[in-house]
Short mmCIF file of C-alpha atoms and ligand atoms in Angstrom, two decimals:
data_model
loop_
_atom_site.label_atom_id
_atom_site.label_comp_id
_atom_site.label_asym_id
_atom_site.label_seq_id
_atom_site.Cartn_x
_atom_site.Cartn_y
_atom_site.Cartn_z
CA UNK H 3 -0.15 -0.10 0.24
CA UNK H 4 1.37 3.40 -0.56
CA UNK H 5 1.65 5.86 1.78
CA UNK H 6 -0.88 8.42 2.90
CA UNK H 7 1.42 11.11 1.37
CA UNK H 8 1.94 9.64 -1.96
CA UNK H 9 -1.57 9.40 -2.59
CA UNK H 10 -2.06 13.27 -2.48
CA UNK H 11 -2.33 14.66 -5.58
CA UNK H 12 -2.85 18.36 -5.98
CA UNK H 13 -5.51 19.27 -8.45
CA UNK H 14 -5.14 22.31 -10.60
CA UNK H 15 -7.73 23.91 -12.76
CA UNK H 16 -6.24 26.07 -15.72
CA UNK H 17 -8.60 28.59 -16.90
CA UNK H 18 -7.01 28.49 -20.62
CA UNK H 19 -5.71 25.44 -22.52
CA UNK H 20 -3.34 22.71 -21.16
CA UNK H 21 -0.67 22.17 -23.79
CA UNK H 22 1.22 19.05 -23.52
CA UNK H 23 4.99 19.13 -24.81
CA UNK H 24 7.39 22.10 -24.64
CA UNK H 25 8.87 21.42 -28.19
CA UNK H 26 8.29 23.81 -31.21
CA UNK H 27 4.72 22.92 -31.48
CA UNK H 28 3.65 23.43 -28.14
CA UNK H 29 5.61 26.70 -27.84
CA UNK H 30 4.15 28.11 -31.24
CA UNK H 31 0.43 27.56 -29.83
CA UNK H 32 1.27 29.21 -26.46
CA UNK H 33 2.88 31.90 -28.53
CA UNK H 34 0.27 32.62 -30.49
CA UNK H 35 -2.40 32.49 -27.56
CA UNK H 36 -0.14 34.68 -25.52
CA UNK H 37 -0.18 37.14 -28.53
CA UNK H 38 -3.99 37.13 -28.20
CA UNK H 39 -4.27 37.69 -24.62
CA UNK H 40 -5.11 33.89 -23.95
CA UNK H 41 -2.90 32.47 -20.95
CA UNK H 42 -2.09 28.98 -21.00
CA UNK H 43 -0.08 26.06 -19.42
CA UNK H 44 2.67 23.87 -20.90
CA UNK H 45 3.26 20.43 -19.24
CA UNK H 46 6.87 19.02 -20.17
CA UNK H 47 8.27 15.53 -19.51
CA UNK H 48 11.62 16.89 -19.73
CA UNK H 49 13.75 19.67 -17.75
CA UNK H 50 14.20 21.69 -21.21
CA UNK H 51 12.61 23.44 -24.27
CA UNK H 52 12.82 21.50 -27.28
CA UNK H 53 14.13 18.52 -25.80
CA UNK H 54 14.28 16.56 -29.11
CA UNK H 55 16.66 19.10 -30.35
CA UNK H 56 18.73 19.36 -26.66
CA UNK H 57 19.04 15.77 -25.80
CA UNK H 58 17.96 13.39 -28.79
CA UNK H 59 19.95 14.63 -31.65
CA UNK H 60 23.76 14.39 -32.75
CA UNK H 61 25.81 17.23 -32.61
CA UNK H 62 26.50 17.53 -36.19
CA UNK H 63 22.82 18.30 -36.98
CA UNK H 64 21.60 21.19 -39.04
CA UNK H 65 18.09 22.09 -40.20
CA UNK H 66 17.79 20.58 -43.55
CA UNK H 67 15.33 22.72 -45.05
CA UNK H 68 16.20 26.82 -45.39
CA UNK H 69 15.55 28.77 -42.50
CA UNK H 70 12.31 30.52 -43.55
CA UNK H 71 10.60 27.25 -44.00
CA UNK H 72 11.54 26.45 -40.32
CA UNK H 73 10.27 29.51 -38.54
CA UNK H 74 7.89 29.59 -35.60
CA UNK H 75 5.03 31.92 -36.03
CA UNK H 76 5.41 35.65 -35.08
CA UNK H 77 9.05 35.62 -35.09
CA UNK H 78 11.97 35.52 -37.69
CA UNK H 79 15.58 33.87 -37.23
CA UNK H 80 18.00 36.25 -36.53
CA UNK H 81 19.33 37.74 -39.85
CA UNK H 82 22.96 36.73 -39.16
CA UNK H 83 21.99 32.90 -38.98
CA UNK H 84 23.37 30.99 -42.10
CA UNK H 85 20.57 29.48 -44.66
CA UNK H 86 20.57 26.34 -42.50
CA UNK H 87 21.11 27.00 -39.20
CA UNK H 88 23.12 24.42 -36.82
CA UNK H 89 21.21 22.59 -33.97
CA UNK H 90 22.64 25.12 -31.36
CA UNK H 91 21.42 27.95 -33.29
CA UNK H 92 17.85 26.82 -33.60
CA UNK H 93 17.84 25.76 -29.83
CA UNK H 94 18.86 29.49 -28.73
CA UNK H 95 16.18 30.49 -31.30
CA UNK H 96 13.61 28.41 -29.50
CA UNK H 97 14.82 29.76 -26.31
CA UNK H 98 14.58 33.25 -27.23
CA UNK H 99 11.06 32.57 -28.74
CA UNK H 100 9.75 31.28 -25.24
CA UNK H 101 11.39 34.56 -23.68
CA UNK H 102 9.75 36.62 -26.18
CA UNK H 103 6.27 35.31 -25.39
CA UNK H 104 6.94 34.93 -21.58
CA UNK H 105 6.38 31.07 -21.76
CA UNK H 106 7.37 29.19 -18.85
CA UNK H 107 6.52 25.55 -19.14
CA UNK H 108 6.01 23.18 -16.10
CA UNK H 109 8.93 21.04 -16.48
CA UNK H 110 9.18 17.43 -15.15
CA UNK H 111 6.03 16.68 -15.65
CA UNK H 112 4.99 13.47 -17.77
CA UNK H 113 1.35 13.22 -18.94
CA UNK H 114 0.39 9.73 -18.04
CA UNK H 115 -3.38 9.92 -18.81
CA UNK H 116 -5.74 12.35 -20.43
CA UNK H 117 -9.36 11.95 -20.69
CA UNK H 118 -12.56 14.01 -21.45
CA UNK H 119 -15.12 14.02 -18.76
CA UNK H 120 -18.49 14.33 -20.17
CA UNK H 121 -19.89 15.23 -16.92
CA UNK H 122 -18.12 18.07 -16.26
CA UNK H 123 -17.08 19.07 -19.83
CA UNK H 124 -13.44 19.39 -18.80
CA UNK H 125 -10.19 17.63 -19.73
CA UNK H 126 -8.37 15.82 -16.95
CA UNK H 127 -4.71 15.38 -17.39
CA UNK H 128 -2.61 13.58 -14.99
CA UNK H 129 0.92 13.61 -14.52
CA UNK H 130 2.86 11.96 -11.94
CA UNK H 131 2.44 14.86 -9.50
CA UNK H 132 -0.84 16.48 -10.03
CA UNK H 133 -3.92 16.03 -12.07
CA UNK H 134 -4.89 19.40 -14.15
CA UNK H 135 -8.15 20.43 -15.78
CA UNK H 136 -9.23 22.49 -18.55
CA UNK H 137 -11.83 23.19 -21.07
CA UNK H 138 -9.31 22.64 -23.79
CA UNK H 139 -6.41 20.03 -24.56
CA UNK H 140 -3.59 20.60 -26.95
CA UNK H 141 -1.39 17.70 -28.02
CA UNK H 142 2.10 19.05 -28.86
CA UNK H 143 4.11 15.54 -27.94
CA UNK H 144 5.36 15.13 -31.37
CA UNK H 145 5.91 12.81 -34.23
CA UNK H 146 8.91 11.70 -32.83
CA UNK H 147 8.26 11.10 -29.23
CA UNK H 148 9.67 7.91 -28.91
CA UNK H 149 12.41 6.01 -31.05
CA UNK H 150 11.33 2.83 -32.89
CA UNK H 151 13.55 -0.12 -32.20
CA UNK H 152 12.78 -2.96 -34.45
CA UNK H 153 12.23 -6.51 -33.40
CA UNK H 154 15.21 -7.89 -35.73
CA UNK H 155 15.78 -11.61 -35.29
CA UNK H 156 18.79 -12.02 -32.86
CA UNK H 157 19.50 -8.38 -31.97
CA UNK H 158 19.43 -9.25 -28.50
CA UNK H 159 22.35 -11.80 -28.90
CA UNK H 160 24.77 -9.09 -30.34
CA UNK H 161 27.44 -8.75 -27.67
CA UNK H 162 28.58 -5.11 -29.09
CA UNK H 163 26.96 -1.81 -28.32
CA UNK H 164 23.10 -1.22 -30.15
CA UNK H 165 22.05 2.44 -30.24
CA UNK H 166 19.38 4.41 -31.58
CA UNK H 167 20.03 7.39 -33.38
CA UNK H 168 18.16 9.46 -30.83
CA UNK H 169 21.25 8.62 -28.35
CA UNK H 170 24.03 9.16 -31.14
CA UNK H 171 26.07 12.31 -30.39
CA UNK H 172 29.06 11.79 -32.72
CA UNK H 173 31.38 9.25 -34.67
CA UNK H 174 34.09 10.02 -31.99
CA UNK H 175 33.68 6.69 -30.08
CA UNK H 176 33.73 4.74 -33.39
CA UNK H 177 37.11 5.73 -34.96
CA UNK H 178 38.02 2.39 -36.76
CA UNK H 179 35.26 0.42 -35.80
CA UNK H 180 32.74 -1.37 -38.21
CA UNK H 181 29.35 -0.16 -37.66
CA UNK H 182 26.02 -1.37 -39.00
CA UNK H 183 23.59 1.53 -39.71
CA UNK H 184 19.93 -0.23 -39.84
CA UNK H 185 17.86 2.62 -41.78
CA UNK H 186 18.60 4.88 -44.68
CA UNK H 187 16.44 7.94 -44.03
CA UNK H 188 18.13 11.39 -43.36
CA UNK H 189 19.34 9.85 -39.86
CA UNK H 190 21.01 7.25 -41.27
CA UNK H 191 22.37 8.83 -43.88
CA UNK H 192 23.38 11.62 -41.78
CA UNK H 193 25.14 9.30 -39.17
CA UNK H 194 26.89 7.25 -41.82
CA UNK H 195 28.22 10.64 -43.09
CA UNK H 196 29.57 11.63 -39.56
CA UNK H 197 30.74 8.15 -38.75
CA UNK H 198 33.11 8.53 -41.90
CA UNK H 199 34.48 11.78 -40.37
CA UNK H 200 35.60 9.97 -37.52
CA UNK H 201 37.26 7.34 -39.71
CA UNK H 202 34.77 4.60 -39.00
CA UNK H 203 33.51 2.13 -41.17
CA UNK H 204 29.74 2.42 -41.69
CA UNK H 205 27.65 -0.25 -43.49
CA UNK H 206 24.14 1.14 -44.43
CA UNK H 207 21.19 -1.43 -44.55
CA UNK H 208 18.84 -0.20 -47.44
CA UNK H 209 15.58 -2.73 -47.24
CA UNK H 210 13.51 -0.87 -49.40
CA UNK H 211 13.17 2.12 -52.02
CA UNK H 212 14.26 5.40 -51.21
CA UNK H 213 14.27 8.94 -52.65
CA UNK H 214 17.58 11.13 -52.34
CA UNK H 215 17.50 14.61 -53.49
CA UNK H 216 20.45 17.01 -53.24
CA UNK H 217 19.70 19.42 -50.43
CA UNK H 218 20.91 22.23 -52.83
CA UNK H 219 20.94 22.89 -56.60
CA UNK H 220 22.51 25.60 -58.81
CA UNK H 221 22.91 27.66 -55.27
CA UNK H 222 19.13 26.94 -54.56
CA UNK H 223 17.77 24.62 -51.92
CA UNK H 224 15.92 21.82 -53.82
CA UNK H 225 13.04 22.08 -51.44
CA UNK H 226 12.61 25.97 -52.23
CA UNK H 227 12.58 25.34 -55.66
CA UNK H 228 9.79 22.50 -55.22
CA UNK H 229 7.51 24.93 -53.20
CA UNK H 230 8.02 27.84 -55.83
CA UNK H 231 7.41 25.48 -58.67
CA UNK H 232 4.02 23.97 -56.79
CA UNK H 233 2.57 27.40 -56.88
CA UNK H 234 2.25 27.13 -60.77
CA UNK H 235 2.66 23.47 -62.06
CA UNK H 236 1.06 20.10 -60.82
CA UNK H 237 2.73 17.93 -58.30
CA UNK H 238 3.56 15.28 -60.57
CA UNK H 239 5.32 17.58 -63.04
CA UNK H 240 7.52 19.03 -60.18
CA UNK H 241 8.30 15.74 -58.94
CA UNK H 242 9.70 14.69 -62.32
CA UNK H 243 11.70 18.03 -62.48
CA UNK H 244 13.03 17.22 -58.77
CA UNK H 245 13.94 13.76 -60.27
CA UNK H 246 15.75 15.44 -63.21
CA UNK H 247 17.65 17.53 -60.66
CA UNK H 248 18.56 14.67 -58.64
CA UNK H 249 20.12 12.62 -61.47
CA UNK H 250 22.08 15.93 -62.96
CA UNK H 251 23.52 16.36 -59.51
CA UNK H 252 23.84 12.91 -57.96
CA UNK H 253 23.95 10.63 -60.88
CA UNK H 254 21.96 7.26 -61.13
CA UNK H 255 21.65 6.42 -57.40
CA UNK H 256 20.02 3.09 -58.45
CA UNK H 257 23.23 1.78 -59.27
CA UNK H 258 24.72 2.36 -55.52
CA UNK H 259 21.63 0.31 -54.29
CA UNK H 260 19.58 3.18 -53.78
CA UNK H 261 16.40 2.14 -55.81
CA UNK H 262 13.87 4.83 -56.26
CA UNK H 263 10.02 4.45 -55.28
CA UNK H 264 7.46 4.64 -58.23
CA UNK H 265 5.74 7.58 -56.57
CA UNK H 266 7.79 11.14 -56.82
CA UNK H 267 9.35 12.41 -53.57
CA UNK H 268 6.72 15.31 -52.66
CA UNK H 269 3.87 12.96 -53.58
CA UNK H 270 5.24 10.17 -51.43
CA UNK H 271 5.77 12.90 -48.54
CA UNK H 272 2.46 13.89 -48.82
CA UNK H 273 0.82 10.45 -48.99
CA UNK H 274 2.46 8.50 -46.81
CA UNK H 275 4.82 10.91 -44.75
CA UNK H 276 7.94 9.29 -45.69
CA UNK H 277 10.53 12.09 -46.02
CA UNK H 278 12.99 12.11 -48.83
CA UNK H 279 16.61 12.18 -47.96
CA UNK H 280 18.07 15.77 -48.42
CA UNK H 281 21.84 14.58 -49.34
CA UNK H 282 24.51 16.57 -47.70
CA UNK H 283 27.31 14.53 -48.91
CA UNK H 284 26.54 10.99 -48.10
CA UNK H 285 26.09 9.90 -51.72
CA UNK H 286 29.59 11.09 -52.50
CA UNK H 287 31.12 8.86 -49.72
CA UNK H 288 28.68 5.81 -51.11
CA UNK H 289 30.18 6.48 -54.56
CA UNK H 290 33.80 6.17 -53.25
CA UNK H 291 33.23 3.25 -51.40
CA UNK H 292 33.38 4.85 -47.75
CA UNK H 293 29.75 4.25 -46.71
CA UNK H 294 29.05 0.55 -48.17
CA UNK H 295 25.24 -0.22 -48.91
CA UNK H 296 23.99 -3.44 -47.65
CA UNK H 297 20.73 -5.30 -48.39
CA UNK H 298 17.98 -5.98 -45.73
CA UNK H 299 19.46 -8.01 -42.58
CA UNK H 300 17.78 -11.26 -42.04
CA UNK H 301 19.43 -11.81 -38.49
CA UNK H 302 21.89 -10.50 -36.01
CA UNK H 303 24.27 -12.60 -34.88
CA UNK H 304 26.64 -12.34 -31.52
CA UNK H 305 29.18 -10.68 -33.44
CA UNK H 306 27.69 -9.20 -36.62
CA UNK H 307 24.70 -9.78 -39.18
CA UNK H 308 23.30 -12.31 -41.82
CA UNK H 309 21.92 -10.60 -45.09
CA UNK H 310 19.05 -11.64 -46.94
CA UNK H 311 21.39 -12.32 -50.21
CA UNK H 312 23.16 -14.87 -47.83
CA UNK H 313 25.99 -12.44 -47.37
CA UNK H 314 27.39 -12.77 -43.28
CA UNK H 315 29.55 -9.93 -41.78
CA UNK H 316 31.10 -9.10 -38.32
CA UNK H 317 30.52 -5.30 -36.79
CA UNK H 318 31.72 -3.92 -34.06
CA UNK H 319 28.56 -1.67 -33.34
CA UNK H 320 25.00 -1.50 -34.41
CA UNK H 321 23.37 1.87 -34.70
CA UNK H 322 19.55 1.88 -35.45
CA UNK H 323 18.52 4.60 -37.65
CA UNK H 324 14.86 3.32 -37.89
CA UNK H 325 12.97 6.45 -36.90
CA UNK H 326 10.52 7.49 -34.38
CA UNK H 327 6.69 7.13 -33.37
CA UNK H 328 4.20 9.17 -31.79
CA UNK H 329 3.14 8.47 -28.12
CA UNK H 330 -0.19 9.57 -27.93
CA UNK H 331 -2.02 6.40 -27.66
CA UNK H 332 -0.18 5.53 -24.46
CA UNK H 333 -1.87 8.48 -22.46
CA UNK H 334 -4.73 9.84 -24.41
CA UNK H 335 -7.71 7.96 -23.38
CA UNK H 336 -10.87 6.63 -25.32
CA UNK H 337 -9.94 8.69 -28.25
CA UNK H 338 -11.21 7.93 -31.88
CA UNK H 339 -9.49 11.10 -33.39
CA UNK H 340 -6.32 9.26 -33.46
CA UNK H 341 -5.08 6.24 -35.14
CA UNK H 342 -3.58 3.48 -33.45
CA UNK H 343 -0.05 4.78 -34.54
CA UNK H 344 -0.81 8.04 -32.74
CA UNK H 345 -1.60 9.98 -35.66
CA UNK H 346 -4.86 11.95 -36.41
CA UNK H 347 -6.95 10.47 -38.82
CA UNK H 348 -8.16 13.62 -40.46
CA UNK H 349 -5.54 14.53 -43.18
CA UNK H 350 -3.59 17.70 -43.33
CA UNK H 351 -4.78 20.67 -43.49
CA UNK H 352 -7.74 19.74 -41.12
CA UNK H 353 -5.95 17.50 -38.39
CA UNK H 354 -5.53 20.15 -35.88
CA UNK H 355 -9.00 20.19 -34.45
CA UNK H 356 -10.72 17.29 -32.81
CA UNK H 357 -13.94 17.33 -30.44
CA UNK H 358 -14.63 18.61 -27.15
CA UNK H 359 -11.75 20.91 -27.10
CA UNK H 360 -9.14 18.76 -28.26
CA UNK H 361 -6.47 20.16 -30.69
CA UNK H 362 -3.28 18.56 -32.28
CA UNK H 363 -0.26 20.60 -33.61
CA UNK H 364 2.72 19.18 -35.21
CA UNK H 365 1.32 15.90 -36.55
CA UNK H 366 1.18 17.28 -40.24
CA UNK H 367 4.39 15.14 -41.64
CA UNK H 368 5.48 18.49 -42.81
CA UNK H 369 7.91 19.53 -40.20
CA UNK H 370 8.03 22.89 -38.64
CA UNK H 371 6.16 24.48 -41.67
CA UNK H 372 3.01 22.24 -40.69
CA UNK H 373 3.53 23.13 -36.90
CA UNK H 374 3.35 26.79 -37.93
CA UNK H 375 0.11 26.46 -40.06
CA UNK H 376 -1.88 24.28 -36.96
CA UNK H 377 -0.52 26.69 -34.53
CA UNK H 378 -2.04 29.96 -35.94
CA UNK H 379 -5.23 27.91 -36.42
CA UNK H 380 -5.65 26.56 -33.08
CA UNK H 381 -5.01 29.94 -31.50
CA UNK H 382 -7.56 31.52 -33.54
CA UNK H 383 -10.16 28.75 -32.62
CA UNK H 384 -9.74 28.81 -28.80
CA UNK H 385 -9.49 32.39 -28.68
CA UNK H 386 -12.82 32.70 -30.36
CA UNK H 387 -14.18 30.49 -27.60
CA UNK H 388 -12.31 32.35 -25.02
CA UNK H 389 -13.54 35.66 -26.10
CA UNK H 390 -17.16 34.01 -25.91
CA UNK H 391 -16.52 32.91 -22.44
CA UNK H 392 -14.48 35.93 -21.00
CA UNK H 393 -15.28 38.86 -23.30
CA UNK H 394 -12.82 40.55 -25.31
CA UNK H 395 -10.75 42.23 -22.95
CA UNK H 396 -10.72 39.14 -20.36
CA UNK H 397 -12.78 41.51 -17.90
CA UNK H 398 -14.91 38.72 -16.72
CA UNK H 399 -14.60 37.23 -13.13
CA UNK H 400 -12.95 33.83 -14.76
CA UNK H 401 -10.16 36.21 -16.59
CA UNK H 402 -9.46 38.43 -13.75
CA UNK H 403 -9.10 35.57 -11.28
CA UNK H 404 -5.70 33.77 -11.00
CA UNK H 405 -5.06 31.84 -14.18
CA UNK H 406 -4.31 28.50 -12.19
CA UNK H 407 -6.32 27.34 -9.42
CA UNK H 408 -4.78 24.84 -6.93
CA UNK H 409 -6.63 22.50 -4.69
CA UNK H 410 -5.18 19.69 -2.75
CA UNK H 411 -7.22 16.45 -2.22
CA UNK H 412 -6.82 12.53 -1.78
CA UNK H 413 -6.14 10.53 -5.05
CA UNK H 414 -8.76 7.91 -4.24
C1 FAD M 514 16.91 14.39 -36.04
C2 FAD M 514 15.76 15.41 -36.68
C3 FAD M 514 16.05 16.71 -37.13
C4 FAD M 514 14.70 17.51 -37.94
N1 FAD M 514 14.93 18.37 -38.66
C5 FAD M 514 14.15 19.22 -39.23
C6 FAD M 514 14.29 20.18 -40.04
O1 FAD M 514 15.43 20.82 -40.46
N2 FAD M 514 13.16 20.92 -40.59
C7 FAD M 514 11.79 20.78 -40.14
O2 FAD M 514 10.76 21.31 -40.34
N3 FAD M 514 11.63 19.63 -39.34
C8 FAD M 514 12.49 18.86 -38.76
N4 FAD M 514 12.25 17.82 -38.19
C9 FAD M 514 11.03 17.66 -37.68
C10 FAD M 514 10.59 17.69 -36.23
O3 FAD M 514 9.66 16.69 -35.81
C11 FAD M 514 10.54 19.34 -35.75
O4 FAD M 514 11.52 20.02 -36.22
C12 FAD M 514 10.06 19.48 -34.32
O5 FAD M 514 10.86 19.21 -33.35
C13 FAD M 514 8.75 19.16 -34.18
O6 FAD M 514 8.29 19.76 -32.83
P1 FAD M 514 7.08 19.10 -31.79
O7 FAD M 514 6.95 20.25 -30.99
O8 FAD M 514 5.81 18.73 -32.77
O9 FAD M 514 7.68 17.75 -31.36
P2 FAD M 514 8.89 17.68 -30.55
O10 FAD M 514 9.99 18.62 -30.82
O11 FAD M 514 9.41 16.25 -30.55
O12 FAD M 514 8.51 18.47 -28.91
C14 FAD M 514 7.61 17.63 -28.44
C15 FAD M 514 7.74 17.69 -26.96
O13 FAD M 514 6.76 16.77 -26.17
C16 FAD M 514 7.33 16.11 -24.71
N5 FAD M 514 6.57 15.31 -24.48
C17 FAD M 514 6.37 13.76 -25.27
N6 FAD M 514 5.50 13.31 -24.62
C18 FAD M 514 5.30 14.09 -23.42
C19 FAD M 514 4.23 13.45 -21.99
N7 FAD M 514 3.66 12.26 -22.26
N8 FAD M 514 3.96 14.29 -21.35
C20 FAD M 514 4.72 15.49 -21.30
N9 FAD M 514 5.69 16.03 -22.45
C21 FAD M 514 5.67 15.06 -23.34
C22 FAD M 514 8.76 16.10 -25.43
O14 FAD M 514 9.46 15.75 -24.41
C23 FAD M 514 8.96 16.99 -26.33
O15 FAD M 514 9.94 17.92 -25.65
C24 FAD M 514 13.47 17.07 -37.55
C25 FAD M 514 13.37 15.90 -36.81
C26 FAD M 514 14.32 15.18 -36.51
C27 FAD M 514 14.17 13.86 -35.67
N1 NDP M 515 19.21 17.26 -40.73
C1 NDP M 515 17.62 17.10 -40.76
O1 NDP M 515 17.16 18.07 -40.80
C2 NDP M 515 17.25 15.82 -40.30
C3 NDP M 515 16.06 15.70 -40.34
N2 NDP M 515 15.42 14.37 -40.01
C4 NDP M 515 14.03 13.93 -40.11
O2 NDP M 515 13.79 13.35 -38.96
C5 NDP M 515 12.57 12.22 -39.06
C6 NDP M 515 12.96 10.94 -38.80
O3 NDP M 515 14.01 10.42 -39.70
P1 NDP M 515 14.89 9.21 -39.70
O4 NDP M 515 15.13 9.18 -37.87
O5 NDP M 515 15.95 8.98 -40.61
O6 NDP M 515 13.60 8.15 -39.47
P2 NDP M 515 12.71 7.46 -41.10
O7 NDP M 515 11.58 7.38 -40.40
O8 NDP M 515 12.56 8.76 -42.01
O9 NDP M 515 13.55 6.46 -41.66
C7 NDP M 515 13.81 5.27 -40.88
C8 NDP M 515 14.52 4.37 -41.64
O10 NDP M 515 14.76 3.14 -40.97
C9 NDP M 515 14.25 1.87 -41.95
N3 NDP M 515 13.52 0.98 -41.05
C10 NDP M 515 12.85 0.88 -40.14
N4 NDP M 515 12.58 -0.17 -39.67
C11 NDP M 515 13.53 -0.97 -39.96
C12 NDP M 515 13.76 -2.61 -39.79
N5 NDP M 515 13.34 -3.26 -38.94
N6 NDP M 515 14.93 -3.10 -40.67
C13 NDP M 515 15.37 -2.22 -41.57
N7 NDP M 515 15.16 -1.03 -41.78
C14 NDP M 515 14.08 -0.19 -41.07
C15 NDP M 515 13.06 2.51 -42.58
O11 NDP M 515 13.24 1.81 -44.00
P3 NDP M 515 11.71 1.59 -44.66
O12 NDP M 515 11.53 2.81 -45.70
O13 NDP M 515 11.93 0.18 -45.61
O14 NDP M 515 10.68 1.47 -43.70
C16 NDP M 515 14.03 4.06 -42.99
O15 NDP M 515 14.89 3.70 -44.00
C17 NDP M 515 12.36 12.71 -40.76
O16 NDP M 515 11.36 13.58 -40.78
C18 NDP M 515 13.69 13.48 -41.09
O17 NDP M 515 13.42 14.09 -42.40
C19 NDP M 515 16.46 13.40 -39.56
C20 NDP M 515 17.76 13.66 -39.45
C21 NDP M 515 18.46 14.82 -39.87
O1 3IO M 516 12.69 17.20 -41.96
C1 3IO M 516 11.42 16.82 -41.84
O2 3IO M 516 11.37 15.95 -40.71
C2 3IO M 516 10.53 17.29 -42.26
O3 3IO M 516 9.38 16.95 -42.40
C3 3IO M 516 10.72 18.51 -43.03
C4 3IO M 516 10.14 18.42 -44.68
C5 3IO M 516 8.78 18.86 -44.76
N1 3IO M 516 8.18 18.69 -45.82
C6 3IO M 516 9.55 18.04 -46.60
C7 3IO M 516 9.48 17.86 -48.02
C8 3IO M 516 10.76 17.12 -48.11
C9 3IO M 516 11.87 17.25 -47.39
C10 3IO M 516 11.46 17.43 -46.16
C11 3IO M 516 10.45 17.90 -45.60
#
């Protein structure tokens, strides 16, 4: 039995929305609301802002879309930032953003359960320390909340280190090591590139087809070129032009073991969410043989791996570049708005609003551009309701009362 003390949970009523997650998405919603005079409370499981960027990415990471495509609403990147800001620059931008809008998340609060109470019309949000309630719940926990650790036969037998890219910082510990990198998305490619810079010997598993585009072409970003062309031309034509650019600047990537999907890169991203690789140098290293491409893994052995083509090789370490998943199904109860994978069922651009005051931000599979779109919509929608409840100047009793009200109560 737990002690009496442990059973005590504080009960907190929030007059504005509760936002779960202090990443770029949660902060964007809080900033847009604050700009319209609506208070909010952000609950964040870690002890910092943008924890994905601060704690779960490698040192060499840079934004791979030009900075104006990665801006959060209402605040531009500093003029002196390069076209592709570094991870540190992005983090400093996010910190200035929170400071500018006076956003102070409640840190070290993991949301364990959230549910809508029909009787009171309120969302009840439980963390390890408290129960929060509010009329509105904004889900901002991200598409990359948890690493995907695949169930590869034999993986547990491997005697060397196995790390997911979310725990990889740099290749400094891998010098002269033979490393199996499972996965060939942007993480797999960039980790292989980083490993080479530290004289490691990466072997990258490519089990499927993949689109690789040059990050830049003729001094312009491929993504920027695509966005401009899409204003005038149909998607399929733009995709074909991108593939021409890719062939011109990277050559025939099929010959390197990187087969292209039948669907074009932007169409595939829109339909399935699969991000094309934006190459920052890995292709040249595959061409020169410093990064080896392997077929799919059949099984992992104590000292290495067997591949589907019958080859067997020894490795010192394994890096899982196998992507990420949402964690919404773990904590949001009885909710039909999300798929079992934790993504909104309603496709972009309408996935930001559910029922009973539920909102989602950053689940568009469109990176920070999608985040900015959702955040503006959500803030407009909640502000409209807030005005009806509290008056335009927030002059009613609710608004002029403290924005958070604490109670102490016994759990059961
Ligand atoms: C390596 C990498 C590079 C990327 N580069 C780009 C890029 O260049 N451009 C681009 O547009 N996009 C990029 N992305 C996409 C990325 O999703 C966005 O940049 C951005 O981080 C999304 O913000 P978010 O707030 O939605 O999610 P996150 O940044 O993941 O933030 C979610 C927050 O919610 C918190 N949280 C999760 N669960 C709970 C819980 N139960 N209780 C409380 N808090 C919780 C997390 O700790 C986290 O702080 C990249 C992604 C990765 C993995
Ligand atoms: N510089 C930047 O801005 C960067 C941005 N990012 C972004 O972060 C997000 C996540 O990227 P990333 O971490 O690369 O994840 P992705 O989901 O994009 O890629 C995962 C890769 O792992 C493979 N994979 C998954 N499971 C297995 C398995 N069991 N066996 C073999 N292969 C497997 C997938 O193959 P398959 O296709 O066959 O499923 C795919 O190649 C993306 O949006 C990406 O653009 C990431 C890194 C850098
Ligand atoms: O880096 C990411 O994860 C992104 O989702 C950014 C992004 C949004 N749309 C795209 C289309 C092509 C390449 C990257 C992106």
